Short mmCIF file of C-alpha atoms in Angstrom, two decimals:
data_model
loop_
_atom_site.label_atom_id
_atom_site.label_comp_id
_atom_site.label_asym_id
_atom_site.label_seq_id
_atom_site.Cartn_x
_atom_site.Cartn_y
_atom_site.Cartn_z
CA MET A 1 9.85 -22.64 -33.59
CA ILE A 2 12.13 -21.45 -30.58
CA GLU A 3 10.45 -21.60 -26.78
CA GLN A 4 10.56 -17.77 -25.54
CA LEU A 5 12.52 -17.73 -22.00
CA LYS A 6 9.84 -17.27 -19.34
CA PHE A 7 10.36 -14.05 -16.50
CA GLU A 8 8.20 -14.19 -13.09
CA ILE A 9 9.12 -10.16 -11.15
CA LEU A 10 8.29 -10.39 -7.44
CA THR A 11 8.32 -7.04 -6.74
CA ILE A 12 8.11 -6.77 -2.90
CA GLY A 13 7.55 -4.06 -0.29
CA ASN A 14 4.94 -2.18 1.31
CA GLU A 15 5.16 1.21 -0.14
CA LEU A 16 3.58 -0.57 -3.30
CA LEU A 17 1.07 -2.24 -1.66
CA ILE A 18 -0.23 1.02 -0.10
CA GLY A 19 -0.58 2.49 -3.14
CA LYS A 20 2.11 5.01 -2.05
CA ILE A 21 4.33 4.46 -5.19
CA LEU A 22 3.89 3.26 -8.26
CA ASN A 23 4.99 -0.20 -9.59
CA THR A 24 7.72 1.62 -12.44
CA ASN A 25 10.37 -1.18 -11.68
CA ALA A 26 8.30 -3.35 -12.63
CA HIS A 27 6.85 -1.33 -16.07
CA TRP A 28 10.37 -1.41 -16.81
CA LEU A 29 12.09 -4.74 -16.26
CA SER A 30 8.77 -6.08 -18.17
CA ARG A 31 9.54 -3.99 -20.98
CA ARG A 32 13.26 -4.22 -20.94
CA ILE A 33 12.89 -8.45 -20.41
CA THR A 34 10.22 -8.19 -23.85
CA ASN A 35 12.31 -6.19 -26.07
CA LEU A 36 14.98 -8.51 -25.12
CA GLY A 37 12.67 -11.36 -26.63
CA GLY A 38 11.61 -13.12 -22.72
CA ARG A 39 8.41 -13.49 -22.18
CA VAL A 40 7.75 -12.21 -18.46
CA THR A 41 4.84 -14.15 -17.44
CA ARG A 42 3.63 -12.72 -13.82
CA ILE A 43 3.94 -10.17 -12.09
CA ILE A 44 3.71 -10.41 -8.07
CA THR A 45 4.32 -7.50 -5.61
CA ILE A 46 4.07 -8.10 -2.02
CA GLY A 47 4.58 -6.85 1.52
CA ASP A 48 8.10 -6.69 3.46
CA ASP A 49 7.42 -10.23 5.19
CA VAL A 50 9.88 -13.34 5.17
CA GLY A 51 7.25 -15.57 5.30
CA GLU A 52 5.27 -13.81 2.40
CA ILE A 53 8.75 -13.74 0.81
CA SER A 54 9.72 -17.42 1.50
CA SER A 55 6.30 -19.11 0.34
CA THR A 56 5.77 -17.12 -2.99
CA VAL A 57 9.23 -18.16 -3.94
CA ARG A 58 8.27 -21.42 -3.70
CA ASP A 59 5.21 -20.83 -5.73
CA CYS A 60 7.67 -18.95 -8.77
CA LEU A 61 9.94 -22.37 -8.56
CA ALA A 62 6.94 -24.79 -9.09
CA ARG A 63 5.95 -22.81 -12.13
CA LYS A 64 9.34 -23.48 -13.57
CA PRO A 65 10.11 -20.04 -15.18
CA ASP A 66 13.28 -19.50 -16.75
CA PHE A 67 14.02 -16.52 -14.73
CA ILE A 68 12.81 -15.34 -11.11
CA ILE A 69 13.51 -11.44 -10.70
CA THR A 70 13.25 -10.30 -7.34
CA VAL A 71 12.58 -6.22 -6.41
CA GLY A 72 13.54 -4.57 -3.71
CA GLY A 73 14.46 -5.33 -0.26
CA LEU A 74 18.37 -5.55 -0.83
CA GLY A 75 18.96 -2.73 1.89
CA PRO A 76 20.11 -1.90 5.29
CA THR A 77 17.23 -1.79 6.93
CA PHE A 78 15.38 -3.88 9.57
CA ASP A 79 12.57 -4.08 6.29
CA ASP A 80 14.92 -5.36 4.23
CA LYS A 81 14.46 -9.25 4.25
CA THR A 82 14.80 -10.45 0.61
CA LEU A 83 17.61 -12.48 1.12
CA GLU A 84 16.59 -13.87 4.70
CA GLY A 85 13.25 -15.16 2.27
CA VAL A 86 15.21 -16.27 -0.96
CA ALA A 87 17.26 -18.37 1.39
CA ARG A 88 14.25 -20.05 3.20
CA ALA A 89 12.40 -21.09 0.49
CA LEU A 90 15.39 -22.64 -0.84
CA ASN A 91 16.62 -24.13 2.62
CA LEU A 92 19.95 -22.43 2.11
CA SER A 93 21.69 -19.96 5.39
CA LEU A 94 22.87 -16.64 4.69
CA LYS A 95 26.61 -16.02 4.81
CA VAL A 96 28.78 -13.24 4.57
CA ASN A 97 30.45 -13.66 1.20
CA SER A 98 33.43 -12.45 0.89
CA GLU A 99 33.28 -11.16 -2.82
CA ALA A 100 30.72 -8.87 -1.51
CA LEU A 101 31.81 -7.52 2.19
CA ASN A 102 34.65 -6.30 -0.55
CA MET A 103 32.21 -4.85 -2.22
CA VAL A 104 30.54 -3.22 0.72
CA LYS A 105 33.79 -2.06 1.85
CA MET A 106 35.09 -0.51 -1.60
CA LYS A 107 31.69 1.80 -1.37
CA TYR A 108 32.58 2.98 1.88
CA GLU A 109 35.66 3.04 1.77
CA SER A 110 35.28 5.77 -1.82
CA LEU A 111 32.48 7.66 -0.04
CA GLY A 112 34.93 7.97 2.55
CA ARG A 113 37.31 9.40 0.89
CA ALA A 114 35.55 11.82 -0.64
CA ARG A 115 33.66 13.02 2.14
CA GLY A 116 37.53 12.98 3.97
CA GLU A 117 36.55 10.40 6.84
CA LYS A 118 36.07 6.97 8.13
CA ILE A 119 33.09 5.14 7.56
CA GLU A 120 32.22 2.43 9.83
CA LEU A 121 31.43 -1.39 8.47
CA THR A 122 28.13 -1.28 11.47
CA PRO A 123 26.21 -4.80 11.80
CA ALA A 124 23.54 -2.62 8.85
CA ARG A 125 26.41 -2.53 6.26
CA ILE A 126 28.03 -6.22 6.58
CA LYS A 127 23.95 -7.16 6.32
CA MET A 128 24.01 -6.09 2.72
CA ALA A 129 26.94 -8.52 2.18
CA THR A 130 25.20 -11.58 3.55
CA LEU A 131 23.65 -14.08 1.07
CA PRO A 132 22.60 -16.85 0.72
CA GLU A 133 24.82 -19.60 0.36
CA LYS A 134 26.17 -20.40 -2.88
CA ALA A 135 24.81 -16.98 -4.24
CA LYS A 136 27.31 -14.80 -6.47
CA PRO A 137 27.30 -11.14 -5.89
CA LEU A 138 26.60 -8.61 -8.64
CA THR A 139 28.23 -5.42 -9.12
CA ASN A 140 25.80 -2.56 -8.17
CA PRO A 141 27.58 0.70 -10.35
CA VAL A 142 25.43 3.19 -9.13
CA GLY A 143 24.55 2.01 -4.84
CA THR A 144 26.12 0.32 -2.00
CA ALA A 145 23.46 -3.22 -2.01
CA PRO A 146 25.54 -5.59 -5.21
CA GLY A 147 23.05 -7.27 -7.15
CA VAL A 148 22.48 -11.35 -6.15
CA LEU A 149 22.59 -14.77 -8.75
CA LEU A 150 21.78 -17.62 -7.35
CA GLU A 151 20.81 -21.09 -10.19
CA THR A 152 18.85 -23.74 -8.55
CA ASP A 153 17.52 -26.34 -10.28
CA GLY A 154 17.00 -25.19 -13.87
CA VAL A 155 15.92 -21.42 -12.35
CA THR A 156 17.71 -18.40 -12.52
CA ILE A 157 17.19 -16.00 -8.82
CA ILE A 158 18.32 -12.31 -9.54
CA CYS A 159 18.15 -10.23 -6.72
CA LEU A 160 17.69 -6.18 -7.65
CA PRO A 161 18.01 -3.18 -4.76
CA GLY A 162 14.53 -1.50 -5.27
CA VAL A 163 15.72 1.95 -6.38
CA PRO A 164 15.20 2.59 -10.04
CA GLU A 165 18.87 3.52 -10.60
CA GLU A 166 20.43 0.72 -9.11
CA MET A 167 17.95 -1.63 -10.57
CA LYS A 168 18.70 -0.37 -13.94
CA ALA A 169 22.47 -0.11 -13.65
CA ILE A 170 22.39 -3.79 -12.52
CA PHE A 171 20.32 -5.50 -14.84
CA GLU A 172 22.34 -3.37 -18.03
CA ASP A 173 25.63 -4.23 -16.63
CA SER A 174 25.14 -8.58 -15.34
CA ILE A 175 21.80 -9.35 -16.18
CA SER A 176 21.00 -7.73 -20.15
CA LEU A 177 23.51 -10.05 -21.53
CA ILE A 178 22.96 -13.22 -19.59
CA ILE A 179 19.38 -13.33 -21.41
CA ARG A 180 21.43 -12.65 -24.71
CA GLY A 181 23.18 -15.01 -23.79
CA LYS A 182 20.14 -17.57 -23.96
CA SER A 183 17.68 -16.39 -25.99
CA LYS A 184 17.43 -16.53 -29.17
CA LEU A 185 14.55 -14.42 -30.25
CA ILE A 186 13.78 -10.74 -31.62
CA PHE A 187 10.44 -8.72 -30.52
CA CYS A 188 9.02 -6.23 -32.57
CA GLU A 189 5.56 -3.99 -32.33
CA LYS A 190 3.35 -1.58 -34.65
CA SER A 191 0.55 0.07 -33.14
CA LEU A 192 -2.53 1.17 -35.22
CA ARG A 193 -5.43 4.14 -34.47
CA LEU A 194 -8.34 3.02 -35.33
CA GLU A 195 -11.72 5.10 -35.90
CA GLY A 196 -15.26 5.19 -37.24
CA ILE A 197 -15.34 1.38 -35.54
CA TYR A 198 -16.99 0.13 -32.51
CA GLU A 199 -14.43 -2.52 -30.68
CA SER A 200 -17.73 -4.83 -30.38
CA ASP A 201 -17.98 -4.58 -34.77
CA LEU A 202 -13.68 -4.99 -34.05
CA ALA A 203 -13.76 -8.98 -32.71
CA PRO A 204 -14.81 -10.46 -35.47
CA ILE A 205 -12.38 -9.20 -37.90
CA ILE A 206 -9.01 -9.81 -35.38
CA ASP A 207 -10.79 -13.06 -35.50
CA GLN A 208 -10.60 -13.85 -38.55
CA VAL A 209 -7.08 -11.92 -38.71
CA LEU A 210 -5.68 -13.95 -35.91
CA LYS A 211 -5.96 -16.85 -37.72
CA MET A 212 -4.00 -16.40 -40.15
CA ASN A 213 -1.27 -15.13 -37.98
CA PRO A 214 -1.19 -17.40 -34.73
CA ARG A 215 2.06 -16.57 -33.86
CA VAL A 216 0.93 -12.27 -33.30
CA TYR A 217 0.21 -11.21 -30.45
CA ILE A 218 -3.27 -8.29 -30.79
CA LYS A 219 -4.82 -6.52 -28.42
CA SER A 220 -7.24 -3.55 -28.73
CA HIS A 221 -7.39 -0.15 -26.09
CA PRO A 222 -9.81 1.86 -26.38
CA ARG A 223 -8.87 5.44 -25.68
CA ARG A 224 -9.90 8.84 -25.76
CA GLY A 225 -7.70 11.45 -27.01
CA GLU A 226 -8.64 14.84 -28.62
CA GLY A 227 -10.20 13.96 -31.57
CA GLY A 228 -12.93 11.63 -29.79
CA ALA A 229 -12.89 8.02 -28.95
CA TYR A 230 -10.47 5.85 -31.20
CA ILE A 231 -9.22 2.41 -30.70
CA GLU A 232 -5.54 1.47 -30.76
CA LEU A 233 -4.63 -1.78 -31.95
CA HIS A 234 -1.42 -3.11 -31.14
CA LEU A 235 0.73 -5.62 -32.51
CA SER A 236 3.33 -7.70 -31.49
CA THR A 237 5.64 -10.92 -32.45
CA SER A 238 8.45 -12.21 -31.85
CA ASP A 239 11.36 -14.77 -33.85
CA GLU A 240 14.87 -15.85 -34.46
CA SER A 241 14.82 -13.44 -37.88
CA LEU A 242 14.34 -9.28 -37.39
CA GLU A 243 13.10 -9.74 -41.31
CA GLU A 244 11.06 -12.74 -40.40
CA CYS A 245 9.37 -10.34 -37.46
CA PHE A 246 8.42 -7.48 -39.60
CA ARG A 247 7.49 -9.44 -42.78
CA VAL A 248 4.52 -10.86 -40.18
CA ILE A 249 3.91 -7.46 -37.87
CA ASP A 250 3.12 -5.94 -41.76
CA VAL A 251 0.74 -8.53 -43.34
CA THR A 252 -1.00 -8.90 -40.57
CA ALA A 253 -1.59 -5.05 -40.41
CA SER A 254 -2.61 -4.63 -44.01
CA GLU A 255 -5.16 -7.62 -43.50
CA VAL A 256 -6.37 -5.39 -40.22
CA LYS A 257 -6.64 -2.43 -42.25
CA LYS A 258 -8.19 -3.62 -45.56
CA HIS A 259 -11.18 -5.13 -43.18
CA VAL A 260 -11.88 -2.25 -40.96
CA VAL A 261 -11.73 0.46 -44.32
CA GLU A 262 -14.30 -2.35 -45.73
CA ARG A 263 -16.28 -1.72 -43.27
CA GLY A 264 -16.14 1.82 -43.25
CA GLY A 265 -13.21 3.36 -40.58
CA ARG A 266 -10.17 5.12 -40.73
CA VAL A 267 -6.69 2.99 -40.19
CA THR A 268 -3.40 5.01 -38.89
CA GLU A 269 0.07 4.26 -37.76
CA ILE A 270 0.90 5.12 -34.29
CA PRO A 271 4.75 5.86 -34.13
CA ILE A 272 5.68 3.35 -30.78
CA GLY A 273 6.90 5.14 -28.11
CA GLU A 274 3.68 7.69 -28.12
CA MET B 1 -6.39 -3.67 17.31
CA ILE B 2 -9.54 -4.12 14.94
CA GLU B 3 -8.25 -6.62 11.97
CA GLN B 4 -8.04 -5.04 8.85
CA LEU B 5 -10.43 -6.36 5.56
CA LYS B 6 -7.57 -8.51 3.37
CA PHE B 7 -7.66 -7.51 -0.77
CA GLU B 8 -6.16 -9.25 -3.52
CA ILE B 9 -5.46 -7.83 -6.75
CA LEU B 10 -5.86 -9.54 -9.43
CA THR B 11 -4.74 -7.09 -12.94
CA ILE B 12 -5.31 -8.88 -16.00
CA GLY B 13 -3.57 -8.57 -19.00
CA ASN B 14 -0.84 -9.25 -21.56
CA GLU B 15 -0.12 -5.55 -22.04
CA LEU B 16 1.19 -5.19 -18.48
CA LEU B 17 3.89 -8.08 -18.78
CA ILE B 18 4.90 -6.73 -21.69
CA GLY B 19 5.29 -2.93 -20.40
CA LYS B 20 2.93 -1.59 -22.94
CA ILE B 21 1.71 0.00 -19.87
CA LEU B 22 2.26 1.35 -16.64
CA ASN B 23 -0.39 -0.53 -14.15
CA THR B 24 -1.54 2.52 -12.43
CA ASN B 25 -5.23 0.07 -11.72
CA ALA B 26 -3.34 -1.13 -9.14
CA HIS B 27 -1.60 1.71 -7.85
CA TRP B 28 -5.29 4.29 -7.55
CA LEU B 29 -6.90 0.53 -6.14
CA SER B 30 -4.29 0.00 -3.62
CA ARG B 31 -4.54 3.53 -2.91
CA ARG B 32 -8.33 3.95 -2.41
CA ILE B 33 -8.40 0.87 -0.71
CA THR B 34 -6.33 1.40 2.26
CA ASN B 35 -7.97 4.94 2.78
CA LEU B 36 -10.80 3.18 2.69
CA GLY B 37 -9.43 1.28 6.08
CA GLY B 38 -8.19 -1.98 4.08
CA ARG B 39 -5.27 -3.47 3.49
CA VAL B 40 -4.42 -4.91 0.59
CA THR B 41 -2.25 -8.25 0.91
CA ARG B 42 -0.88 -8.83 -2.14
CA ILE B 43 -1.34 -8.05 -6.08
CA ILE B 44 -1.02 -9.66 -9.50
CA THR B 45 -0.68 -8.99 -12.71
CA ILE B 46 -1.05 -12.66 -15.59
CA GLY B 47 -2.11 -12.59 -18.94
CA ASP B 48 -5.51 -12.82 -21.14
CA ASP B 49 -5.11 -17.06 -20.63
CA VAL B 50 -7.93 -18.82 -18.72
CA GLY B 51 -6.48 -21.22 -17.54
CA GLU B 52 -4.20 -18.63 -15.68
CA ILE B 53 -6.77 -16.58 -14.58
CA SER B 54 -8.53 -20.02 -13.00
CA SER B 55 -5.49 -20.98 -11.17
CA THR B 56 -5.14 -17.56 -10.11
CA VAL B 57 -8.12 -17.21 -8.74
CA ARG B 58 -7.73 -20.54 -7.24
CA ASP B 59 -4.56 -19.67 -5.21
CA CYS B 60 -6.08 -16.30 -3.98
CA LEU B 61 -8.87 -17.74 -2.93
CA ALA B 62 -6.82 -20.45 -0.94
CA ARG B 63 -4.98 -17.67 1.17
CA LYS B 64 -8.83 -16.39 2.28
CA PRO B 65 -8.89 -12.72 1.88
CA ASP B 66 -11.59 -10.61 2.67
CA PHE B 67 -11.88 -9.69 -1.65
CA ILE B 68 -10.62 -10.58 -4.43
CA ILE B 69 -10.61 -7.68 -6.73
CA THR B 70 -9.90 -8.04 -10.77
CA VAL B 71 -9.60 -5.68 -13.03
CA GLY B 72 -9.64 -6.43 -17.09
CA GLY B 73 -10.99 -8.47 -19.59
CA LEU B 74 -14.86 -7.93 -19.54
CA GLY B 75 -14.56 -6.41 -22.74
CA PRO B 76 -16.67 -7.62 -26.45
CA THR B 77 -13.29 -9.17 -27.65
CA PHE B 78 -11.90 -12.71 -28.08
CA ASP B 79 -9.07 -11.92 -25.02
CA ASP B 80 -11.45 -10.99 -22.78
CA LYS B 81 -11.05 -13.86 -20.58
CA THR B 82 -11.25 -13.04 -16.94
CA LEU B 83 -15.16 -13.76 -16.63
CA GLU B 84 -14.43 -17.72 -18.38
CA GLY B 85 -11.44 -17.65 -16.04
CA VAL B 86 -13.56 -16.93 -12.89
CA ALA B 87 -16.41 -19.26 -13.42
CA ARG B 88 -14.02 -21.73 -13.63
CA ALA B 89 -11.73 -21.40 -11.03
CA LEU B 90 -15.54 -22.02 -8.68
CA ASN B 91 -17.02 -24.43 -10.97
CA LEU B 92 -19.35 -22.16 -12.45
CA SER B 93 -21.05 -22.12 -15.52
CA LEU B 94 -20.96 -18.76 -17.80
CA LYS B 95 -25.06 -17.60 -18.44
CA VAL B 96 -26.57 -14.61 -20.42
CA ASN B 97 -27.59 -12.58 -17.21
CA SER B 98 -31.19 -10.97 -17.74
CA GLU B 99 -29.65 -7.99 -15.74
CA ALA B 100 -26.28 -7.12 -17.38
CA LEU B 101 -28.25 -7.24 -20.29
CA ASN B 102 -30.19 -5.06 -19.65
CA MET B 103 -27.92 -2.74 -19.20
CA VAL B 104 -25.93 -3.49 -22.67
CA LYS B 105 -28.93 -3.29 -24.50
CA MET B 106 -29.58 0.61 -23.12
CA LYS B 107 -26.03 1.46 -23.20
CA TYR B 108 -26.26 0.94 -27.34
CA GLU B 109 -30.17 2.10 -27.35
CA SER B 110 -28.64 5.31 -25.90
CA LEU B 111 -25.21 4.78 -27.76
CA GLY B 112 -27.71 4.55 -31.00
CA ARG B 113 -30.20 6.77 -30.54
CA ALA B 114 -27.32 9.79 -30.16
CA ARG B 115 -25.99 8.44 -33.47
CA GLY B 116 -29.21 8.10 -35.36
CA GLU B 117 -28.25 4.46 -35.96
CA LYS B 118 -29.49 1.21 -34.81
CA ILE B 119 -26.66 -1.00 -33.12
CA GLU B 120 -27.46 -4.94 -33.44
CA LEU B 121 -26.78 -6.49 -30.09
CA THR B 122 -24.16 -8.84 -31.33
CA PRO B 123 -22.71 -12.13 -30.23
CA ALA B 124 -19.45 -9.96 -29.15
CA ARG B 125 -22.08 -7.40 -27.06
CA ILE B 126 -24.00 -10.40 -25.74
CA LYS B 127 -20.46 -12.07 -24.29
CA MET B 128 -20.31 -9.06 -21.47
CA ALA B 129 -23.44 -9.58 -20.12
CA THR B 130 -22.58 -13.42 -20.13
CA LEU B 131 -21.30 -13.92 -15.94
CA PRO B 132 -20.95 -16.57 -14.01
CA GLU B 133 -24.07 -17.70 -12.31
CA LYS B 134 -25.06 -16.29 -9.19
CA ALA B 135 -23.23 -13.10 -10.08
CA LYS B 136 -24.29 -9.69 -9.63
CA PRO B 137 -23.96 -6.95 -12.47
CA LEU B 138 -22.53 -3.90 -11.06
CA THR B 139 -23.29 -0.63 -13.11
CA ASN B 140 -21.09 0.67 -15.48
CA PRO B 141 -22.06 4.57 -14.99
CA VAL B 142 -18.73 5.22 -17.77
CA GLY B 143 -18.62 2.86 -20.05
CA THR B 144 -20.51 -0.73 -21.90
CA ALA B 145 -19.47 -3.62 -19.68
CA PRO B 146 -20.87 -3.86 -16.05
CA GLY B 147 -19.04 -4.98 -13.42
CA VAL B 148 -18.91 -8.20 -11.56
CA LEU B 149 -19.41 -8.91 -7.81
CA LEU B 150 -19.38 -12.30 -6.60
CA GLU B 151 -19.78 -14.21 -3.36
CA THR B 152 -18.36 -17.45 -2.36
CA ASP B 153 -17.40 -18.96 0.71
CA GLY B 154 -16.48 -15.68 2.78
CA VAL B 155 -14.84 -14.44 -0.50
CA THR B 156 -16.03 -11.35 -1.55
CA ILE B 157 -15.26 -11.35 -5.79
CA ILE B 158 -15.43 -8.45 -7.68
CA CYS B 159 -14.39 -7.90 -11.22
CA LEU B 160 -14.02 -4.74 -12.83
CA PRO B 161 -12.98 -3.40 -16.55
CA GLY B 162 -9.73 -2.26 -17.51
CA VAL B 163 -10.57 1.36 -18.70
CA PRO B 164 -9.67 3.09 -16.24
CA GLU B 165 -11.82 5.57 -15.67
CA GLU B 166 -14.66 3.06 -16.06
CA MET B 167 -12.34 0.67 -13.17
CA LYS B 168 -12.58 4.40 -10.60
CA ALA B 169 -16.26 4.67 -11.11
CA ILE B 170 -17.82 1.54 -10.71
CA PHE B 171 -15.39 1.24 -7.64
CA GLU B 172 -16.55 4.59 -6.27
CA ASP B 173 -20.29 3.61 -7.27
CA SER B 174 -20.66 0.52 -5.67
CA ILE B 175 -17.55 -1.47 -3.79
CA SER B 176 -16.82 1.76 -1.64
CA LEU B 177 -19.90 1.48 0.12
CA ILE B 178 -19.74 -2.55 0.40
CA ILE B 179 -16.10 -1.69 1.88
CA ARG B 180 -17.73 0.88 4.15
CA GLY B 181 -20.67 -1.42 5.19
CA LYS B 182 -17.96 -4.52 6.13
CA SER B 183 -14.78 -2.55 7.51
CA LYS B 184 -14.97 -1.83 11.78
CA LEU B 185 -12.84 0.44 11.08
CA ILE B 186 -15.20 4.40 11.24
CA PHE B 187 -14.80 6.50 7.82
CA CYS B 188 -14.79 9.94 7.86
CA GLU B 189 -14.80 12.79 5.48
CA LYS B 190 -15.16 16.16 4.86
CA SER B 191 -15.81 18.22 2.32
CA LEU B 192 -14.27 21.86 1.19
CA ARG B 193 -15.14 24.42 -1.44
CA LEU B 194 -11.97 26.67 -2.14
CA GLU B 195 -12.86 29.85 -4.78
CA GLY B 196 -9.88 31.81 -6.19
CA ILE B 197 -7.22 28.81 -6.95
CA TYR B 198 -6.53 26.97 -9.57
CA GLU B 199 -6.56 23.02 -9.72
CA SER B 200 -3.22 23.59 -10.73
CA ASP B 201 -2.07 25.79 -7.78
CA LEU B 202 -3.86 23.02 -5.49
CA ALA B 203 -1.72 20.04 -6.21
CA PRO B 204 1.98 21.14 -4.64
CA ILE B 205 -0.34 21.94 -1.72
CA ILE B 206 -2.17 18.76 -1.52
CA ASP B 207 0.76 16.83 -1.95
CA GLN B 208 2.88 18.57 1.39
CA VAL B 209 -0.24 18.58 2.99
CA LEU B 210 -0.53 14.38 2.33
CA LYS B 211 3.17 13.76 3.63
CA MET B 212 2.22 15.41 7.07
CA ASN B 213 -1.37 13.56 7.30
CA PRO B 214 -0.56 9.38 4.70
CA ARG B 215 -3.59 8.58 6.22
CA VAL B 216 -5.62 10.58 4.90
CA TYR B 217 -7.44 10.86 1.19
CA ILE B 218 -8.18 13.94 -0.78
CA LYS B 219 -9.34 14.27 -3.97
CA SER B 220 -10.38 18.00 -5.97
CA HIS B 221 -13.13 17.94 -8.13
CA PRO B 222 -13.88 21.48 -10.01
CA ARG B 223 -17.37 22.27 -9.92
CA ARG B 224 -19.16 25.29 -11.17
CA GLY B 225 -22.33 26.70 -9.27
CA GLU B 226 -24.15 29.73 -8.54
CA GLY B 227 -21.51 31.61 -7.86
CA GLY B 228 -19.31 30.46 -10.55
CA ALA B 229 -16.49 28.20 -10.10
CA TYR B 230 -14.87 26.72 -7.64
CA ILE B 231 -13.04 23.42 -6.52
CA GLU B 232 -14.71 21.06 -4.42
CA LEU B 233 -12.07 19.22 -2.17
CA HIS B 234 -12.75 15.67 -0.19
CA LEU B 235 -11.06 14.47 2.38
CA SER B 236 -11.76 11.21 4.06
CA THR B 237 -9.82 8.60 6.45
CA SER B 238 -10.69 5.88 8.61
CA ASP B 239 -9.87 4.57 12.28
CA GLU B 240 -11.36 2.76 15.22
CA SER B 241 -12.10 5.77 16.77
CA LEU B 242 -14.30 8.48 16.11
CA GLU B 243 -12.92 10.75 17.34
CA GLU B 244 -9.11 10.28 16.49
CA CYS B 245 -10.71 9.87 12.85
CA PHE B 246 -12.27 13.70 12.82
CA ARG B 247 -9.08 15.20 14.82
CA VAL B 248 -6.42 13.45 11.84
CA ILE B 249 -9.36 14.89 9.07
CA ASP B 250 -10.00 18.89 10.92
CA VAL B 251 -5.50 19.13 11.54
CA THR B 252 -5.56 18.29 7.74
CA ALA B 253 -8.26 20.50 6.40
CA SER B 254 -6.97 23.42 8.45
CA GLU B 255 -3.74 22.46 7.21
CA VAL B 256 -4.99 23.05 3.78
CA LYS B 257 -7.10 26.13 4.86
CA LYS B 258 -3.96 27.94 5.86
CA HIS B 259 -2.22 27.21 2.36
CA VAL B 260 -4.80 28.04 0.33
CA VAL B 261 -5.10 31.35 2.30
CA GLU B 262 -1.60 31.74 2.33
CA ARG B 263 -2.40 31.81 -1.92
CA GLY B 264 -5.30 34.58 -2.21
CA GLY B 265 -7.42 31.64 -1.88
CA ARG B 266 -11.17 31.31 0.09
CA VAL B 267 -12.01 28.08 2.18
CA THR B 268 -15.64 27.15 3.64
CA GLU B 269 -16.89 24.15 4.02
CA ILE B 270 -19.38 21.89 2.77
CA PRO B 271 -22.38 20.01 4.24
CA ILE B 272 -21.64 16.43 3.93
CA GLY B 273 -24.50 15.36 1.46
CA GLU B 274 -25.14 18.33 -0.84
#
């Protein structure tokens, strides 16, 4: 059986820790990576602190995932400390990267032309092109700060900006291709709505079904909808072949259905995305 | 300046790692803890795996926060592994806790009476009352699985269920008081009775007021009293100085009042404790 690529996501920003914003970036990335056949093993949120960033990156590296993706802290302001933290974690120095500087310069030239003014390359702007040695900048098709890619000891570190549109654009343009190139697995899933059965009575059924289908991941979620309480049962798996992927999910869903109906419950399928 | 109490939040569940659901629990908790005067220093998400849970709890303990709050994995099914992981991290054994068992038993008795059937205490149901030694169960006013509180080496570990309504109810009933008791920051609050305005029309007003007063926590509760329906709006904040605390609350309450009255509503103060 082929091993899934392992990912750790590190979202950086005090605004997440005070509950000012919801971490939609981690959610989007997890979903996208899962659908590309990868496996997110951990999501960590820390504040804008160089010491915290560097020690956390070291902890991530020690667990030897295939990828570490950081989100946030690449901008021009004083609280954007991600690259300083990553450089410290790897004992690398920070240098102006000529390719990145060119990207930043071109952004401000084009912005300047549009506004009919010359925009200076201030230290704050040059900071966005100051990367750890050996890092490669990734084009940001939406904003100014380039993404950053760094290979170290078998782990690929990718740093993305925290603005959701920029994070997504760099991911789709540069990262999804790298993941597809390295991954050989396809992900598929199915959700069932179960009524007329307690979650605690479902436990032994799932145990039994899982014994027969150990590669399927099943999770039950108690829900409350318009028609009253029900259980959403989510089934997922991944495989090299799309056909095999769906076959395994369908067989497992049928077995769950059989057992639940035998106990007087009802089962319907919930379209994915609802 | 008085040190804030430090919190680490550990959200547990594969559904978060595959991006099936957004981590609204971590968001709500961070906001609430911040509003109680605490500081969230780290949020971690991992999967339903005993080894991962126990090693991560150990890592959290090594950083010596005042509180570790875990969310998820307290239910009756095979993939609810939080207490097993916490027990392993602390080298404690798991035992049926008589107080917790009584809570679970009473829930199913009352559910059984409502449905006119006897619900057996199956092993899956007893599992919800099986806690690490020395742990104390916390009443779950909404669902079945009790919350769990455990003191170890100066760190308070609190385990909450992942169903948002249950997590919030246990937090408000049991945890917010504990945090208030330990925090040196002073908490203060005010309740307003709003009439002649819909709760949905209130949302943009609160958004606007919160932007100006980000340290104030505001919550609206639709109520029905002798004079008909009204909204109770609860405002709270914390500070070292009682004077400053009340000043901030008073300014915020005045702003709410101004906006509500502009829209034709009426505002009166509700004495706290009623």
